[in-house]
């Protein structure tokens, strides 16, 4: 549609005829778009509204040039203003166009409008005209466009709201001190950073990053760093609260934090990512450290990202500080056993749950949604125990075989073809269907919000272990609980990752490293103890396992806060205890 707009302005003859025969440019555009692309006119109006909004909110716009160049070019702020003039010309009620009157042809009119509204660069009207013509040509030839915005995006459902809802439920059961409850509704510290990065094309781009340190009552805050184009502060805040409960439920001497940068790593070179990561580290250096806040990898960040952070931070403080981040390569202080730690921890909790429910792990049937790090290792480890993996899936589809699948062969197929779908002659299955299979153990290990009130009643598994963060909505929890399904909540089931991250940091601080067996034994002790404590709370208070896990976590955090908080600050509640 954007190309059609510039074609109109460039006075393509048959389009001009359209403009002349229609009452407004907006109507002419919608009608032509609808005819050319065979879609309803009402939908064409919606497409226009979406483009107008994106261009209005855009901080950066990239245009992909055609072959043989096939490169992304960043538009200048002047060109972005010009695009705003163009979209305004086609708006139902243009606000800028009347500024110029309709001088000469339409393109001249738009150029005059631009000069009126935005002024011409260095007072030079000719330069503006030339730039405008260039932009029209670039837009006509472009293969694709990309708009990046800094407007906050609200994800649905808002993850922070889910955190607050659970805090409320568990807080009431615990009779949490009202002052502490108030404090726990908000993060302790939120840092917003703007990081200038020289890009490969010679432009300077400023990225916005966050670090939220939610609570450090139990120890230094700990949590991953996520690179994502739609990252929001609500999301980072919710994840930092999640980390606070996760470290607390596992009994670790750590608080919770999370960070991230709004960027699209898939479109960035290694050099750009390194400069971005080092810039983020410099901006954050005074707030992180082995005794204050310890980042780790998360979505679209990895051991290389952590190595850059560790190196940059070490240069700033003047000595090797391996313990400032975890998830590093093993040759730079990473821990043995970290890759499979989340799934190994999950396996230990599943063994406990199966004992409790009287399910024999040998021959127990397992369905796993998501076949990445967590899903694959979970399949492998559970299979080694004798479980039958009857279904697995990834974003492209799934496979099903009642007799069981070979997890390693399935992974080889995924590496070769990009998906587990189509492996051998197994029956295909969908992600939705996989969740509803008749099985003993279900492991959602892909995305959030997979089990909701709309499909919870159809789940037939006896045990669900949440490998992913937030795959089951709190509303669906109660339905599963009523059905007698035993849920191992994310903050417990997938805490193996953060437990071994903690071990990594302990080894860094000692500068003495453990064998893989030692790591596994310590992980098993830690997570099994946490599981048993949560189960005891669930039984004592007759609540589901998720509420029980939050109660355990909240109690640890609030006890630490109460003894640490100044008596002058909370005199009544502290004395009452
Ligand atoms: P990953 O990127 O390695 O794998 C994700 C998998 O999910 C991929 O196989 C992908 O194809 C699949 N997937 C994506 N969209 C899907 C869809 N719509 N339906 C089905 N499958 C889909 O990620 P990971 O490290 O395995 O993490 C998975 C989940 O576990 C995330 O929620 C993550 O936050 C959580 N988690 C991971 C760790 C860890 O140590 N890796 C620790 C705690 C929690």
mmCIF file with all atom_site columns, C-alpha atoms and ligand atoms in Angstrom, residues 226 246 298-299 338-339 342 369-375 393-396 414 431 445-448 450 467-470 494-495 497-498, ligand 1:
data_model
loop_
_atom_site.group_PDB
_atom_site.id
_atom_site.type_symbol
_atom_site.label_atom_id
_atom_site.label_alt_id
_atom_site.label_comp_id
_atom_site.label_asym_id
_atom_site.label_entity_id
_atom_site.label_seq_id
_atom_site.pdbx_PDB_ins_code
_atom_site.Cartn_x
_atom_site.Cartn_y
_atom_site.Cartn_z
_atom_site.occupancy
_atom_site.B_iso_or_equiv
_atom_site.pdbx_formal_charge
_atom_site.auth_seq_id
_atom_site.auth_comp_id
_atom_site.auth_asym_id
_atom_site.auth_atom_id
_atom_site.pdbx_PDB_model_num
ATOM   1  C CA  . UNK A 1 226 ? 16.612 -10.927 26.454 1.00 0.00 ? 226 UNK A CA  1
ATOM   2  C CA  . UNK A 1 246 ? 12.146 -18.953 41.312 1.00 0.00 ? 246 UNK A CA  1
ATOM   3  C CA  . UNK A 1 298 ? 17.723 -15.569 27.806 1.00 0.00 ? 298 UNK A CA  1
ATOM   4  C CA  . UNK A 1 299 ? 15.829 -15.337 24.505 1.00 0.00 ? 299 UNK A CA  1
ATOM   5  C CA  . UNK A 1 338 ? 24.494 -26.247 32.464 1.00 0.00 ? 338 UNK A CA  1
ATOM   6  C CA  . UNK A 1 339 ? 23.122 -27.177 28.999 1.00 0.00 ? 339 UNK A CA  1
ATOM   7  C CA  . UNK A 1 342 ? 16.790 -27.161 33.297 1.00 0.00 ? 342 UNK A CA  1
ATOM   8  C CA  . UNK A 1 369 ? 5.515  -29.512 23.360 1.00 0.00 ? 369 UNK A CA  1
ATOM   9  C CA  . UNK A 1 370 ? 8.602  -27.664 22.098 1.00 0.00 ? 370 UNK A CA  1
ATOM   10 C CA  . UNK A 1 371 ? 11.796 -29.426 21.036 1.00 0.00 ? 371 UNK A CA  1
ATOM   11 C CA  . UNK A 1 372 ? 14.491 -26.890 21.826 1.00 0.00 ? 372 UNK A CA  1
ATOM   12 C CA  . UNK A 1 373 ? 16.952 -26.958 24.701 1.00 0.00 ? 373 UNK A CA  1
ATOM   13 C CA  . UNK A 1 374 ? 14.397 -27.808 27.397 1.00 0.00 ? 374 UNK A CA  1
ATOM   14 C CA  . UNK A 1 375 ? 12.145 -30.112 25.343 1.00 0.00 ? 375 UNK A CA  1
ATOM   15 C CA  . UNK A 1 393 ? 6.419  -30.978 18.545 1.00 0.00 ? 393 UNK A CA  1
ATOM   16 C CA  . UNK A 1 394 ? 8.007  -27.709 17.569 1.00 0.00 ? 394 UNK A CA  1
ATOM   17 C CA  . UNK A 1 395 ? 6.795  -24.522 15.925 1.00 0.00 ? 395 UNK A CA  1
ATOM   18 C CA  . UNK A 1 396 ? 6.340  -26.289 12.569 1.00 0.00 ? 396 UNK A CA  1
ATOM   19 C CA  . UNK A 1 414 ? 15.211 -31.696 13.270 1.00 0.00 ? 414 UNK A CA  1
ATOM   20 C CA  . UNK A 1 431 ? 0.570  -28.521 18.979 1.00 0.00 ? 431 UNK A CA  1
ATOM   21 C CA  . UNK A 1 445 ? 8.381  -26.587 26.895 1.00 0.00 ? 445 UNK A CA  1
ATOM   22 C CA  . UNK A 1 446 ? 7.732  -23.956 24.244 1.00 0.00 ? 446 UNK A CA  1
ATOM   23 C CA  . UNK A 1 447 ? 5.677  -20.833 24.869 1.00 0.00 ? 447 UNK A CA  1
ATOM   24 C CA  . UNK A 1 448 ? 3.435  -19.058 27.379 1.00 0.00 ? 448 UNK A CA  1
ATOM   25 C CA  . UNK A 1 450 ? -0.749 -22.756 25.893 1.00 0.00 ? 450 UNK A CA  1
ATOM   26 C CA  . UNK A 1 467 ? 9.308  -26.631 31.247 1.00 0.00 ? 467 UNK A CA  1
ATOM   27 C CA  . UNK A 1 468 ? 8.422  -23.274 29.696 1.00 0.00 ? 468 UNK A CA  1
ATOM   28 C CA  . UNK A 1 469 ? 7.695  -20.156 31.710 1.00 0.00 ? 469 UNK A CA  1
ATOM   29 C CA  . UNK A 1 470 ? 3.963  -19.484 32.060 1.00 0.00 ? 470 UNK A CA  1
ATOM   30 C CA  . UNK A 1 494 ? 12.299 -25.346 35.376 1.00 0.00 ? 494 UNK A CA  1
ATOM   31 C CA  . UNK A 1 495 ? 14.398 -23.930 38.222 1.00 0.00 ? 495 UNK A CA  1
ATOM   32 C CA  . UNK A 1 497 ? 18.662 -23.787 35.048 1.00 0.00 ? 497 UNK A CA  1
ATOM   33 C CA  . UNK A 1 498 ? 18.996 -21.071 37.655 1.00 0.00 ? 498 UNK A CA  1
HETATM 34 P P1  . LIG B 2 .   ? 14.463 -22.965 22.515 1.00 0.00 ? 1   LIG B P1  1
HETATM 35 O O1  . LIG B 2 .   ? 14.403 -21.753 21.696 1.00 0.00 ? 1   LIG B O1  1
HETATM 36 O O2  . LIG B 2 .   ? 15.708 -23.795 22.548 1.00 0.00 ? 1   LIG B O2  1
HETATM 37 O O3  . LIG B 2 .   ? 13.273 -23.957 22.062 1.00 0.00 ? 1   LIG B O3  1
HETATM 38 C C1  . LIG B 2 .   ? 11.945 -23.551 21.928 1.00 0.00 ? 1   LIG B C1  1
HETATM 39 C C2  . LIG B 2 .   ? 11.193 -24.641 21.184 1.00 0.00 ? 1   LIG B C2  1
HETATM 40 O O4  . LIG B 2 .   ? 9.822  -24.289 21.134 1.00 0.00 ? 1   LIG B O4  1
HETATM 41 C C3  . LIG B 2 .   ? 11.661 -24.822 19.743 1.00 0.00 ? 1   LIG B C3  1
HETATM 42 O O5  . LIG B 2 .   ? 11.682 -26.187 19.429 1.00 0.00 ? 1   LIG B O5  1
HETATM 43 C C4  . LIG B 2 .   ? 10.555 -24.141 18.943 1.00 0.00 ? 1   LIG B C4  1
HETATM 44 O O6  . LIG B 2 .   ? 10.397 -24.687 17.653 1.00 0.00 ? 1   LIG B O6  1
HETATM 45 C C5  . LIG B 2 .   ? 9.373  -24.469 19.812 1.00 0.00 ? 1   LIG B C5  1
HETATM 46 N N1  . LIG B 2 .   ? 8.227  -23.611 19.547 1.00 0.00 ? 1   LIG B N1  1
HETATM 47 C C6  . LIG B 2 .   ? 8.193  -22.297 19.267 1.00 0.00 ? 1   LIG B C6  1
HETATM 48 N N2  . LIG B 2 .   ? 6.922  -21.914 19.015 1.00 0.00 ? 1   LIG B N2  1
HETATM 49 C C7  . LIG B 2 .   ? 6.167  -23.026 19.165 1.00 0.00 ? 1   LIG B C7  1
HETATM 50 C C8  . LIG B 2 .   ? 4.798  -23.287 19.048 1.00 0.00 ? 1   LIG B C8  1
HETATM 51 N N3  . LIG B 2 .   ? 3.945  -22.323 18.719 1.00 0.00 ? 1   LIG B N3  1
HETATM 52 N N4  . LIG B 2 .   ? 4.372  -24.534 19.307 1.00 0.00 ? 1   LIG B N4  1
HETATM 53 C C9  . LIG B 2 .   ? 5.232  -25.516 19.625 1.00 0.00 ? 1   LIG B C9  1
HETATM 54 N N5  . LIG B 2 .   ? 6.541  -25.334 19.735 1.00 0.00 ? 1   LIG B N5  1
HETATM 55 C C10 . LIG B 2 .   ? 6.990  -24.106 19.510 1.00 0.00 ? 1   LIG B C10 1
HETATM 56 O O7  . LIG B 2 .   ? 14.035 -22.516 23.980 1.00 0.00 ? 1   LIG B O7  1
HETATM 57 P P2  . LIG B 2 .   ? 14.287 -23.276 25.349 1.00 0.00 ? 1   LIG B P2  1
HETATM 58 O O8  . LIG B 2 .   ? 15.556 -22.790 25.953 1.00 0.00 ? 1   LIG B O8  1
HETATM 59 O O9  . LIG B 2 .   ? 14.055 -24.723 25.192 1.00 0.00 ? 1   LIG B O9  1
HETATM 60 O O10 . LIG B 2 .   ? 13.113 -22.632 26.229 1.00 0.00 ? 1   LIG B O10 1
HETATM 61 C C11 . LIG B 2 .   ? 11.764 -23.086 26.118 1.00 0.00 ? 1   LIG B C11 1
HETATM 62 C C12 . LIG B 2 .   ? 10.961 -22.491 27.244 1.00 0.00 ? 1   LIG B C12 1
HETATM 63 O O11 . LIG B 2 .   ? 11.549 -22.841 28.488 1.00 0.00 ? 1   LIG B O11 1
HETATM 64 C C13 . LIG B 2 .   ? 10.879 -20.964 27.271 1.00 0.00 ? 1   LIG B C13 1
HETATM 65 O O12 . LIG B 2 .   ? 9.629  -20.601 27.814 1.00 0.00 ? 1   LIG B O12 1
HETATM 66 C C14 . LIG B 2 .   ? 11.969 -20.573 28.249 1.00 0.00 ? 1   LIG B C14 1
HETATM 67 O O13 . LIG B 2 .   ? 11.736 -19.314 28.829 1.00 0.00 ? 1   LIG B O13 1
HETATM 68 C C15 . LIG B 2 .   ? 11.826 -21.679 29.259 1.00 0.00 ? 1   LIG B C15 1
HETATM 69 N N6  . LIG B 2 .   ? 13.010 -21.879 30.077 1.00 0.00 ? 1   LIG B N6  1
HETATM 70 C C16 . LIG B 2 .   ? 14.207 -22.222 29.514 1.00 0.00 ? 1   LIG B C16 1
HETATM 71 C C17 . LIG B 2 .   ? 15.304 -22.419 30.324 1.00 0.00 ? 1   LIG B C17 1
HETATM 72 C C18 . LIG B 2 .   ? 16.624 -22.851 29.762 1.00 0.00 ? 1   LIG B C18 1
HETATM 73 O O14 . LIG B 2 .   ? 17.549 -23.087 30.542 1.00 0.00 ? 1   LIG B O14 1
HETATM 74 N N7  . LIG B 2 .   ? 16.767 -22.988 28.448 1.00 0.00 ? 1   LIG B N7  1
HETATM 75 C C19 . LIG B 2 .   ? 15.196 -22.255 31.725 1.00 0.00 ? 1   LIG B C19 1
HETATM 76 C C20 . LIG B 2 .   ? 13.963 -21.922 32.263 1.00 0.00 ? 1   LIG B C20 1
HETATM 77 C C21 . LIG B 2 .   ? 12.876 -21.738 31.430 1.00 0.00 ? 1   LIG B C21 1
#
